[in-house]
XYZ file of C-alpha atoms in Angstrom:
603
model
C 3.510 5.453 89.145
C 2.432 2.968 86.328
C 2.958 -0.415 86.711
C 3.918 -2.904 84.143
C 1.304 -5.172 82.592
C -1.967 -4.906 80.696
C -4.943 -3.042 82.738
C -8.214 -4.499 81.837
C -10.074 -1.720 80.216
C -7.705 1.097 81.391
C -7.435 2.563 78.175
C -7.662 2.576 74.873
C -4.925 -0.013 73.044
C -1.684 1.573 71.603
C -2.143 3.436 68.831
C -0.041 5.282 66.096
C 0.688 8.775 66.378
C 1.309 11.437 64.016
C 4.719 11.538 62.010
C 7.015 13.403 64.592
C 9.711 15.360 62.652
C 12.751 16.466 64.865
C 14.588 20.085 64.586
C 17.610 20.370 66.395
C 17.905 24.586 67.702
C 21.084 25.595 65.861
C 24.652 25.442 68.351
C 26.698 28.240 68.992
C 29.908 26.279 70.053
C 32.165 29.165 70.619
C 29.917 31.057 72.259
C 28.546 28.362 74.521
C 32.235 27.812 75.226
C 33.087 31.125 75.804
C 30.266 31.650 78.247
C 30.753 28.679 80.454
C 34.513 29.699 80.875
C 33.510 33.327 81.954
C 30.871 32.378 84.328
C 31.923 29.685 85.487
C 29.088 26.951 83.629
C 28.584 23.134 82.294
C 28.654 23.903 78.653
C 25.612 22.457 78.385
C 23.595 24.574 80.355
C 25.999 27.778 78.716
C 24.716 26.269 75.034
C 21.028 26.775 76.613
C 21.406 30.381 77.731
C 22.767 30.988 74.702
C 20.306 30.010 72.727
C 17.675 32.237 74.956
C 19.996 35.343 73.745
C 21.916 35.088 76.674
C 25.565 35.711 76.410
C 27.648 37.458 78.732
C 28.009 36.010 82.539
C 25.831 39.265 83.717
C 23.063 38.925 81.541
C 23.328 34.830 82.888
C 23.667 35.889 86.526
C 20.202 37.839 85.862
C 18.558 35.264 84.307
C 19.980 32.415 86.900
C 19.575 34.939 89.863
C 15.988 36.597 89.641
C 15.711 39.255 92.120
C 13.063 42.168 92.931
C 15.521 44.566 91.865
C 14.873 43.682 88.150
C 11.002 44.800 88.353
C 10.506 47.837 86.186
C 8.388 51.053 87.551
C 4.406 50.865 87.443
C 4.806 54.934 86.663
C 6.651 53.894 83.363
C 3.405 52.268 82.161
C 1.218 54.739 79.720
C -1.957 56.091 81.799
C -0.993 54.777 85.034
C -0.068 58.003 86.845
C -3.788 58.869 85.479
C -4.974 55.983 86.999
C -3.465 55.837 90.097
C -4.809 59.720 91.241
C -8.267 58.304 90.392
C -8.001 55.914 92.381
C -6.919 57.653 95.240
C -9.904 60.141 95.108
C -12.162 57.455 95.407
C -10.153 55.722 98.102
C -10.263 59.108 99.668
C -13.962 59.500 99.183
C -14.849 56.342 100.116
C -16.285 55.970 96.254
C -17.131 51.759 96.099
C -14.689 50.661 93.050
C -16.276 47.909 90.835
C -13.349 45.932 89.558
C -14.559 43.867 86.749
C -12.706 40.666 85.368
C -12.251 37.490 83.540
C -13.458 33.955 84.935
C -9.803 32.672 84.153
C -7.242 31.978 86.417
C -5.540 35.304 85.195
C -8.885 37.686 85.574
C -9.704 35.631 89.172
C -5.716 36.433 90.209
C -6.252 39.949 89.302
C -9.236 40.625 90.904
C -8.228 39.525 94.313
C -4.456 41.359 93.774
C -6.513 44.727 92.898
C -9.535 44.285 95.896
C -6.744 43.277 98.202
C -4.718 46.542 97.350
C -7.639 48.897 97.351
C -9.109 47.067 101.094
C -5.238 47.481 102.508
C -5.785 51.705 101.338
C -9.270 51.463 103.523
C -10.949 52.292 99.894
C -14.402 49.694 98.966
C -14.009 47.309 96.169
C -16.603 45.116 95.062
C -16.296 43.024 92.008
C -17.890 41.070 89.255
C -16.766 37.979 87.367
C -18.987 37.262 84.304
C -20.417 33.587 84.367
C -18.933 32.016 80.906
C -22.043 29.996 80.187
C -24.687 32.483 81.187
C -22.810 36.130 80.292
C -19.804 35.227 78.109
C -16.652 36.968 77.833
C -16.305 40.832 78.404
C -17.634 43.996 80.135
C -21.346 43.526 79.791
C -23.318 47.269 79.940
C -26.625 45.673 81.819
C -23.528 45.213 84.431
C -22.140 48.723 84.784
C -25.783 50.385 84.582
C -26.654 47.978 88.096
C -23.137 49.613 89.435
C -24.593 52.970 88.736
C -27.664 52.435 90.651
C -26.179 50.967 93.000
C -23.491 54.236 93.681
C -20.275 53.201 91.880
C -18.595 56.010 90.173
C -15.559 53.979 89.105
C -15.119 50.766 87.365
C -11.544 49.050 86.711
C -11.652 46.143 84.024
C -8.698 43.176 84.631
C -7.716 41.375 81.636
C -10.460 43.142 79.227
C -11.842 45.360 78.119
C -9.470 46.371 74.929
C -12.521 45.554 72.946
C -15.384 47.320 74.850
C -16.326 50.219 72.521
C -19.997 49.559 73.553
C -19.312 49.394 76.830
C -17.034 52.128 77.300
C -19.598 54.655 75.384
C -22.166 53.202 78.320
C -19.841 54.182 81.308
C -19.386 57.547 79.849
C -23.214 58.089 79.290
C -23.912 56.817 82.875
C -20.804 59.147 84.140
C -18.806 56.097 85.343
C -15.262 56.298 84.858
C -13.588 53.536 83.270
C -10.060 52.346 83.793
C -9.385 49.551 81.453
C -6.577 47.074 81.868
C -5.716 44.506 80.266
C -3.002 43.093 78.144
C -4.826 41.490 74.634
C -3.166 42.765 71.732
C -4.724 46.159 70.254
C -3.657 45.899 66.336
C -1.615 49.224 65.252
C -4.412 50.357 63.298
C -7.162 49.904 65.901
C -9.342 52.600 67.856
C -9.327 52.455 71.388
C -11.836 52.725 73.649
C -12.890 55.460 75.300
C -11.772 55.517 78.841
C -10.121 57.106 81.411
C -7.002 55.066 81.540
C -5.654 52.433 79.329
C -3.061 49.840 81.199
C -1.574 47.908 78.488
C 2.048 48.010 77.875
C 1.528 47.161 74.152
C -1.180 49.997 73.216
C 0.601 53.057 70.640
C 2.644 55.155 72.591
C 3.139 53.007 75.907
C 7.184 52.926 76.323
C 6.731 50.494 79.080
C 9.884 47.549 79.122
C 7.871 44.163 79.623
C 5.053 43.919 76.576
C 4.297 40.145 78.044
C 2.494 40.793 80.868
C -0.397 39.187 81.931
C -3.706 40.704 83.214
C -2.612 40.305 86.764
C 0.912 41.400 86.392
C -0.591 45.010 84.999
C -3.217 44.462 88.111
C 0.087 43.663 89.924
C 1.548 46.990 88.751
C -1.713 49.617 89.155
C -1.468 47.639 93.134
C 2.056 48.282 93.481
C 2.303 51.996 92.021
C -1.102 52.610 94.639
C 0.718 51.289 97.732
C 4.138 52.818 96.925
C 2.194 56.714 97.205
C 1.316 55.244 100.550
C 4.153 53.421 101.701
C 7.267 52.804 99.352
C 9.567 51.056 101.965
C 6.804 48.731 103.261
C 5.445 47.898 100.208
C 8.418 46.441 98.632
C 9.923 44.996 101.518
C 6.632 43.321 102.772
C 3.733 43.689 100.623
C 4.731 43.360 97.024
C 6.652 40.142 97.974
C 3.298 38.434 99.046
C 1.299 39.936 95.994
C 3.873 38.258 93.779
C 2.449 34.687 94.531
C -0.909 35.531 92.489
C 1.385 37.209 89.874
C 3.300 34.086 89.379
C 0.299 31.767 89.065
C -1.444 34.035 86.623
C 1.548 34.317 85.108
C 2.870 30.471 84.404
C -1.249 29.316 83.720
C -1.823 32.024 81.118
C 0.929 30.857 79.128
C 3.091 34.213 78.446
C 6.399 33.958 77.862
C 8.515 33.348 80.801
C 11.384 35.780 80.102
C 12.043 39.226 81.168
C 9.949 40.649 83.853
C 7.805 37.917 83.764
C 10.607 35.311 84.754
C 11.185 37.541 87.813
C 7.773 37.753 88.757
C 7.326 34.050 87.971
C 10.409 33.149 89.785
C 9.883 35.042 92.839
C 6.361 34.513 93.362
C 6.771 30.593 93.672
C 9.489 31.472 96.091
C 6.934 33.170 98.058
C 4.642 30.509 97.500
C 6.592 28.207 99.677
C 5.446 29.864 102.590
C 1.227 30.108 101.342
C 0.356 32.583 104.665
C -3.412 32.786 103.443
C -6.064 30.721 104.199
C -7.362 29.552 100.856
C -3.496 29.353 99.104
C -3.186 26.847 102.122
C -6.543 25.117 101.716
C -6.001 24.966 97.844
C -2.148 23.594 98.147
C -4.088 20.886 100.637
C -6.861 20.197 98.151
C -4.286 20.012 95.365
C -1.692 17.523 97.424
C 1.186 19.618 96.941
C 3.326 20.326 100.064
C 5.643 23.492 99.395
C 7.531 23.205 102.038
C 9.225 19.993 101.518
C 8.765 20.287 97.974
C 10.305 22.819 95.617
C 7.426 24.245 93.647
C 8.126 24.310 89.950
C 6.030 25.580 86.704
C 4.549 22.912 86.205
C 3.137 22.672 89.722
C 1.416 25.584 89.088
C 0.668 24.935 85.519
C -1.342 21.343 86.484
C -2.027 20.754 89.515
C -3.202 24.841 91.115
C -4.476 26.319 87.867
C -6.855 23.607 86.935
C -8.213 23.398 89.838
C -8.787 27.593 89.943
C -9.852 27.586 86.211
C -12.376 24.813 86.864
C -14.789 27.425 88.701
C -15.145 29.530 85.586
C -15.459 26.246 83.432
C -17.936 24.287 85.414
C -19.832 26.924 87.601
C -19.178 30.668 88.632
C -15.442 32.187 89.101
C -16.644 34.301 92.249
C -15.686 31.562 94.211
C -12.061 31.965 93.146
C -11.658 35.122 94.757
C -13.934 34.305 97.979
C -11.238 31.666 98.694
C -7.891 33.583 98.176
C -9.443 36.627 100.075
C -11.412 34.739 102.989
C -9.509 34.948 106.487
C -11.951 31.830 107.561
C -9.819 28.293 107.041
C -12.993 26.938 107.883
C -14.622 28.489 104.513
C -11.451 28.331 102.548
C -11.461 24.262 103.098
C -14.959 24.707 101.987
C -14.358 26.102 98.622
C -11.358 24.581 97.603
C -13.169 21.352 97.898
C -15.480 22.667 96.379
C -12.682 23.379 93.270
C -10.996 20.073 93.739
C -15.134 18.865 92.843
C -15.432 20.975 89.471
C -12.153 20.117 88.697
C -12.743 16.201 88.752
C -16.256 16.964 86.983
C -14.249 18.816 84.298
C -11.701 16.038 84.210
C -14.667 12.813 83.932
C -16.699 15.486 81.345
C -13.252 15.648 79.825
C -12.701 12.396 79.340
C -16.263 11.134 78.487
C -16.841 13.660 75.483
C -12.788 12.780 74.721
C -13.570 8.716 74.456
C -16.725 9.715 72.061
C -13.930 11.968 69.978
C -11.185 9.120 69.798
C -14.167 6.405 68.399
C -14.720 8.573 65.855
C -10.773 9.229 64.781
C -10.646 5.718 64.983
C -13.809 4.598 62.544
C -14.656 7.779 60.608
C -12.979 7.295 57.228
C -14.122 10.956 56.444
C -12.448 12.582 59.186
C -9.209 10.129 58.369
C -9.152 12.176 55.085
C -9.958 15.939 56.558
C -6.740 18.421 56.748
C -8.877 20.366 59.581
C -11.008 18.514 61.903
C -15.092 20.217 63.060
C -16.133 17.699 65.777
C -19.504 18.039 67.026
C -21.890 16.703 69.379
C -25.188 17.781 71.263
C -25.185 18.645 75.067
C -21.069 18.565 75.229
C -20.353 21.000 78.544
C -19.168 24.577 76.463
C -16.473 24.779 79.489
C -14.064 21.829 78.096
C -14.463 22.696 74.606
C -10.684 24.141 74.152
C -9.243 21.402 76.160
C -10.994 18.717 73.951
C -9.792 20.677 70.742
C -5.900 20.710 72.181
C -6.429 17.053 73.154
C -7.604 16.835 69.386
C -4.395 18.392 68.267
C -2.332 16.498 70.381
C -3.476 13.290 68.874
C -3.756 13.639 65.165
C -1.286 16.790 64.539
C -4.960 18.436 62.746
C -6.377 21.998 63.445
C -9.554 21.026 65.125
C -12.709 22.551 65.887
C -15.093 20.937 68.981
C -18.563 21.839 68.887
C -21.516 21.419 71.218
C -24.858 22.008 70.339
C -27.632 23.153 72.244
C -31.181 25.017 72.149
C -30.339 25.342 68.619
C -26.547 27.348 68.399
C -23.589 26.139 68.027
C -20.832 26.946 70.185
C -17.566 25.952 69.434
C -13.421 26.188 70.512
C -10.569 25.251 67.963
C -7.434 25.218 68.445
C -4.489 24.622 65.474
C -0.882 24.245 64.654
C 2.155 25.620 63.102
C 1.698 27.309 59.668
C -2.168 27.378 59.717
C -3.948 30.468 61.367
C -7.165 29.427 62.422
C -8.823 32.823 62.637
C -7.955 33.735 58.747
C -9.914 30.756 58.182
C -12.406 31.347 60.342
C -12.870 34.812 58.858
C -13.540 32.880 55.480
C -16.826 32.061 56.566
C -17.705 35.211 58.350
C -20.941 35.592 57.363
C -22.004 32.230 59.147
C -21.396 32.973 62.467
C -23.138 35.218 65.052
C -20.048 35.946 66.880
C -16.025 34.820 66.253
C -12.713 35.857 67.939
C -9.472 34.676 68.528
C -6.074 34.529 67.003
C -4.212 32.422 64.778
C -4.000 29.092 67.613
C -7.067 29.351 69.586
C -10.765 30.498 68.410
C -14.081 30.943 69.770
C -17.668 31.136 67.859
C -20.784 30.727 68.057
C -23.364 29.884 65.060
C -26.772 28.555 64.014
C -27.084 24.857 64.438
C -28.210 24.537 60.974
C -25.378 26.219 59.339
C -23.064 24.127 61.195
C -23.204 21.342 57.880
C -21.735 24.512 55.978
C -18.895 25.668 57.664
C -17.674 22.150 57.844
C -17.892 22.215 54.444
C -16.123 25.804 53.722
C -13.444 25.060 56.424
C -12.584 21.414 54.518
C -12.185 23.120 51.293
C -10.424 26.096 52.791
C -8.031 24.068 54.672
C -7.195 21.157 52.089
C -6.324 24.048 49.747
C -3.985 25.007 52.217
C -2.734 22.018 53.755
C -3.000 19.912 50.563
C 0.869 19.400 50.548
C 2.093 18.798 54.105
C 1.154 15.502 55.835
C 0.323 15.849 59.436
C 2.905 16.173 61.598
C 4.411 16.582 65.265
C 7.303 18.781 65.188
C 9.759 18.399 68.260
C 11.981 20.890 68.478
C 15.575 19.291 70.440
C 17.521 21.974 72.181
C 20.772 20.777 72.397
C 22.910 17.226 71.990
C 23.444 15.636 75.482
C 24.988 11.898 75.136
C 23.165 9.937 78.632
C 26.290 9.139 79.984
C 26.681 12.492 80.684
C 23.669 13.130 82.493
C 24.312 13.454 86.713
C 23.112 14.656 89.897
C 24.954 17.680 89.935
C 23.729 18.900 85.734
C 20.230 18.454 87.096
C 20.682 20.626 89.613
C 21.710 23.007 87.110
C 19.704 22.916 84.863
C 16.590 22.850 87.648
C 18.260 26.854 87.205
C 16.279 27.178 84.220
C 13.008 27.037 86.417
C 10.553 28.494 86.442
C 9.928 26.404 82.756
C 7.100 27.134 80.615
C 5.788 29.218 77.176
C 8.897 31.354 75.899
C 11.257 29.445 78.443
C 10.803 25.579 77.431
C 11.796 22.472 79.605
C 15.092 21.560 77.469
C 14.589 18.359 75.338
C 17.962 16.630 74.163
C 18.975 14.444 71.991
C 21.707 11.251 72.460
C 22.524 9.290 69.635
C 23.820 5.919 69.321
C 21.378 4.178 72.463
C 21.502 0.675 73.559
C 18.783 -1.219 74.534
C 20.077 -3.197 78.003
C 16.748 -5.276 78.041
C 13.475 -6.183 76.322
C 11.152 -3.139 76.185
C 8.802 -3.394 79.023
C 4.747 -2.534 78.317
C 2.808 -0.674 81.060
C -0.856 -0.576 80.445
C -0.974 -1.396 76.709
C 0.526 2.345 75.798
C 3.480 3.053 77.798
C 7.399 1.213 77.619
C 9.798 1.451 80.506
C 13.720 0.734 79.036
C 17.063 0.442 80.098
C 19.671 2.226 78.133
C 23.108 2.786 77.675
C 25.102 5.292 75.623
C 26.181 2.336 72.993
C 30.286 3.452 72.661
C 31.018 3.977 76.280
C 33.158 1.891 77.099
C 31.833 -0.705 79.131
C 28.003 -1.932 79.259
C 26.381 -1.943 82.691
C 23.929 -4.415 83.840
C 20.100 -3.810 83.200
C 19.316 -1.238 86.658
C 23.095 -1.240 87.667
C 24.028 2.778 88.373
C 25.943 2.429 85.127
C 21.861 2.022 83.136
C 19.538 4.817 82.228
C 16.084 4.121 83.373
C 13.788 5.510 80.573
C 9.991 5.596 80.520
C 7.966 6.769 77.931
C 4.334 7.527 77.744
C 2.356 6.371 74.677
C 5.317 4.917 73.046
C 3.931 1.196 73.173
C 2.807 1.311 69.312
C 6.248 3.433 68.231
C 8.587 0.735 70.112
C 6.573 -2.303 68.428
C 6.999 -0.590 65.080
C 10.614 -0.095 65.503
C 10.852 -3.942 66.592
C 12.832 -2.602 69.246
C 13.884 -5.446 71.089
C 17.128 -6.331 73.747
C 20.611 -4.941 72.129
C 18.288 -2.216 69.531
C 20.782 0.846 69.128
C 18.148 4.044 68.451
C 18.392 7.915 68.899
C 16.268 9.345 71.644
C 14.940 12.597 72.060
C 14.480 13.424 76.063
C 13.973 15.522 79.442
C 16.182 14.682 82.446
C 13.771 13.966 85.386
C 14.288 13.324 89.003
C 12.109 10.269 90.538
C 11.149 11.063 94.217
C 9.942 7.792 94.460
C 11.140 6.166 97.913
C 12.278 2.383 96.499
C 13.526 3.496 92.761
C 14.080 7.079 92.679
C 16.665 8.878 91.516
C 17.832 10.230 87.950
C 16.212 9.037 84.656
C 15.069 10.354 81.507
C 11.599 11.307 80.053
C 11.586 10.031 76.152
C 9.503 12.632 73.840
C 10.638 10.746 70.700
C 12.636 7.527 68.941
C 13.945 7.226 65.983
C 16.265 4.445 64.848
C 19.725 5.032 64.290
C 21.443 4.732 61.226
C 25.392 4.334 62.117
């Protein structure tokens, strides 16, 4: 926990953020009404689920009340029946399966779900993780032709593979067959490849329920529909309970939406994950300081303190050791390599921050850049492995699509990362010709380019994006679920709305907005950037004491610069925009409030 006062060097001084502009989710009084009454709800929470598209007290019982009975079939997925008898003649045969995947969390995850599965049948999985440096992203043909000679006969991609036309002409040359899954979106008019088997619930033709997976939840599903032929009862009772936990953590750090099927598997996996029975989910919850058996685990959990540390392998060194650790019986070795993890992970972190404080000096004294629409950042020798973080950190601060480049041995690579209304690929694609290789979608890129033509697509993308940009000032949008006054904020709606969990992309932490806020006491300053306040709801009708159980204790990060322009000072009546949070702190824990924006208020 912060304290108040100034840290000597710390951090940078306060600064001033991007214009914030507040939109309040439209309310749905009668409804809201009507579904607390019927099930039994604070209207609050009932205004929330409504909002999701949640209105009758079963469809709220389902989303409140996850349960394994809300999983859809494996066998409704398009190819998987396919897939599934291939698999068993090679489990049968003793054929080695080469199960190739990403070096995210979600291609690690699925690797060690599908090599688990296949080991449990007595079948031989081996398994290949591409270094991101080295290889790059994808099924690599130089990879399947070493399979060959080496006696596999069947290779299974995890999250890719939907654009492996190469590849997929290779395995079919080499007589490899090729199951492909993965879940990146195939456009309607695209060829496939040419494979086997295509898992993906959103290819033409696949009537499967849940379009959102992620690559391990379709692992997940090829795993579960393998082990049912085997053993229906067991598997669900006992297996497909304990696969769930990598589910869920692929699941929350890949960022797909957290409703449906994934909410179940989400939800049900961190339940499992209170009990971590393998060695390395032990040694990493150790590594990680997170205890879940006297603490609840949450989405976030997962979201920033496990998946940073799994996703740092791929970043900073090889992914392999990922899945040595979650499928090593050894504590011994698993202590090993998730200190090894917790290692990359604070290299990532101090590369992070190094190439980040070079970044912020030159927001803070390029006049240039001040005037850009879409920021190209570049610098030689930056570590290609933090180059999306440093463009979200970009975003975060100045509300800009940004671009961070490193440069090295001539090429530049580069990540980018944008914001609402501006699709970064389309204006990627506007310089097409410049780049040796480009991907993405409309929020995140990748490329790669020519050092020297790096001075013209900084050019292109200024002109392309001032064009587009040239009216609307840059801007933080918040969006504010619902109107909650603080007076009305207790124990027992917290533990309601904790309901909500897990929280995360498609299924947001609730912000809220109370109007009319008195300020009990001066605005306290914690390390130059941060205010701790007291507040009151100003028309209740009497005013507690600064930290009496009558006060709301607020804290809000880098809201030193927007409190001193406000002049906010002892008796200031504002609007807030907030999240409820619960303070496990042992001296001043308890209920207070998280403040994501202020704005003054006008009575």
């Amino acid at each position: 926990m912060a304290t108040a006062g100034t840290a000597q060097n710390a951090r940078p001084a306060a600064r001033r953020a991007p214009r914030q502009r507040w939109i309040l989710a439209e309310a749905h009084p009668q409804e809201a009404e009507a579904l607390a009454k019927a099930a039994r709800l604070p209207a609050v929470l009932a205004e929330l689920l409504v909002s999701r598209g949640i209105a009758t007290p079963d469809q709220a019982f389902a989303f409140l009340h996850p349960d394994a009975s809300q999983l859809h079939d494996p066998l409704l997925m398009l190819g998987m029946a396919e897939a599934v008898t291939r698999l068993e003649r090679a489990i049968a045969a003793r054929e080695p399966v080469l199960l190739y995947g990403d070096y995210d969390v979600d291609g690690t995850t699925a690797v060690v779900l599908l090599k688990t599965a296949i080991e449990m049948l007595g079948g031989v999985a081996r398994f290949h993780v591409p270094h991101r440096l080295r290889e790059g992203y994808g099924l690599q043909s130089s990879v399947l032709e070493s399979a060959h000679a080496e006696g596999v006969r069947l290779v299974i991609t995890v999250d890719t593979g939907m654009r492996a036309f190469a590849e997929a002409e290779t395995a079919r040359r080499l007589g490899l067959d090729l199951i492909i899954t993965d879940h990146h979106l195939p456009e309607a008019h695209d060829a496939l490849p040419d494979a086997l088997a295509i898992l993906n619930p959103n290819q033409r033709g696949c009537g499967y329920p849940e379009k959102s997976l992620c690559g391990a939840a379709i692992a997940l599903k090829l795993a579960q529909a393998a082990l049912e032929r085997r053993d229906p009862v067991r598997t669900r009772e006992k297996t497909l309970p304990s696969f769930l936990k990598m589910a869920a953590i692929a699941t929350i750090a890949d960022a797909v939406p957290l409703r449906g099927e994934n909410r179940v598997i989400a939800a049900l996996g961190l339940r499992e994950l209170r009990r971590p029975a393998g060695a390395g989910l032990r040694a990493l919850f150790a590594a990680a300081e997170l205890d879940p058996a006297s603490k609840q685990l949450t989405g976030f959990d997962v979201a920033f303190r496990l998946a940073p540390r799994i996703n740092a392998a791929g970043r900073m060194d090889v992914a392999s050791d990922v899945i040595e650790l979650f499928t090593t019986r050894d504590p011994g070795r698993a202590g090993e390599l998730a200190t090894k993890l917790e290692r990359l992970n604070r290299e990532r972190r101090d590369t992070e921050a190094f190439v980040l404080k070079v970044i912020e000096e030159r927001l803070a004294t390029d006049t240039d850049l001040a005037a850009d629409r879409l920021l190209v950042l570049d610098g030689d020798g930056w570590h290609r492995g933090v180059l999306g973080i440093l463009a979200s950190r970009v975003v975060e601060r100045t509300a800009k699509p940004a671009l961070v480049v490193c440069v090295e041995d001539g090429v530049a690579h580069g990540s980018g990362r944008s914001v609402d209304g501006f699709p970064l690929l389309a204006a990627l694609e506007s310089c097409a010709d410049l780049f040796t290789r480009f991907g993405g979608h409309a929020f995140a890129v990748g490329f790669a380019l020519p050092a020297d033509k790096l001075p013209e697509l900084k050019r292109r993308l200024s002109a392309h994006a001032a064009e587009r940009l040239a009216q609307r000032e840059p801007e933080r949008v918040l969006h504010i679920h619902a109107e909650l006054r603080i007076d009305r904020i207790t124990p027992t709606l917290a533990g309601w709305l904790r309901k909500l969990e897990p929280l995360g992309h498609g299924n947001s932490e609730p912000i809220f907005v109370a109007r009319n806020v008195r300020l009990l006491s001066a605005v306290r300053v914690m390390k130059e950037r941060h205010i701790r306040l007291d507040l009151v709801q100003a028309d209740s009708p009497a005013l507690p004491r600064p930290g009496s159980s009558g006060a709301m204790r607020a804290v809000g990060w880098d809201l030193a610069f927007r409190a001193s322009e406000l002049g906010l000072t002892e008796g200031s009546r504002i609007d807030v925009a907030y999240r409820i949070r619960e303070n496990d702190h042992p001296e001043f824990g308890g209920i207070e409030i998280e403040i994501s924006g202020i704005e003054p208020h006008n009575s």
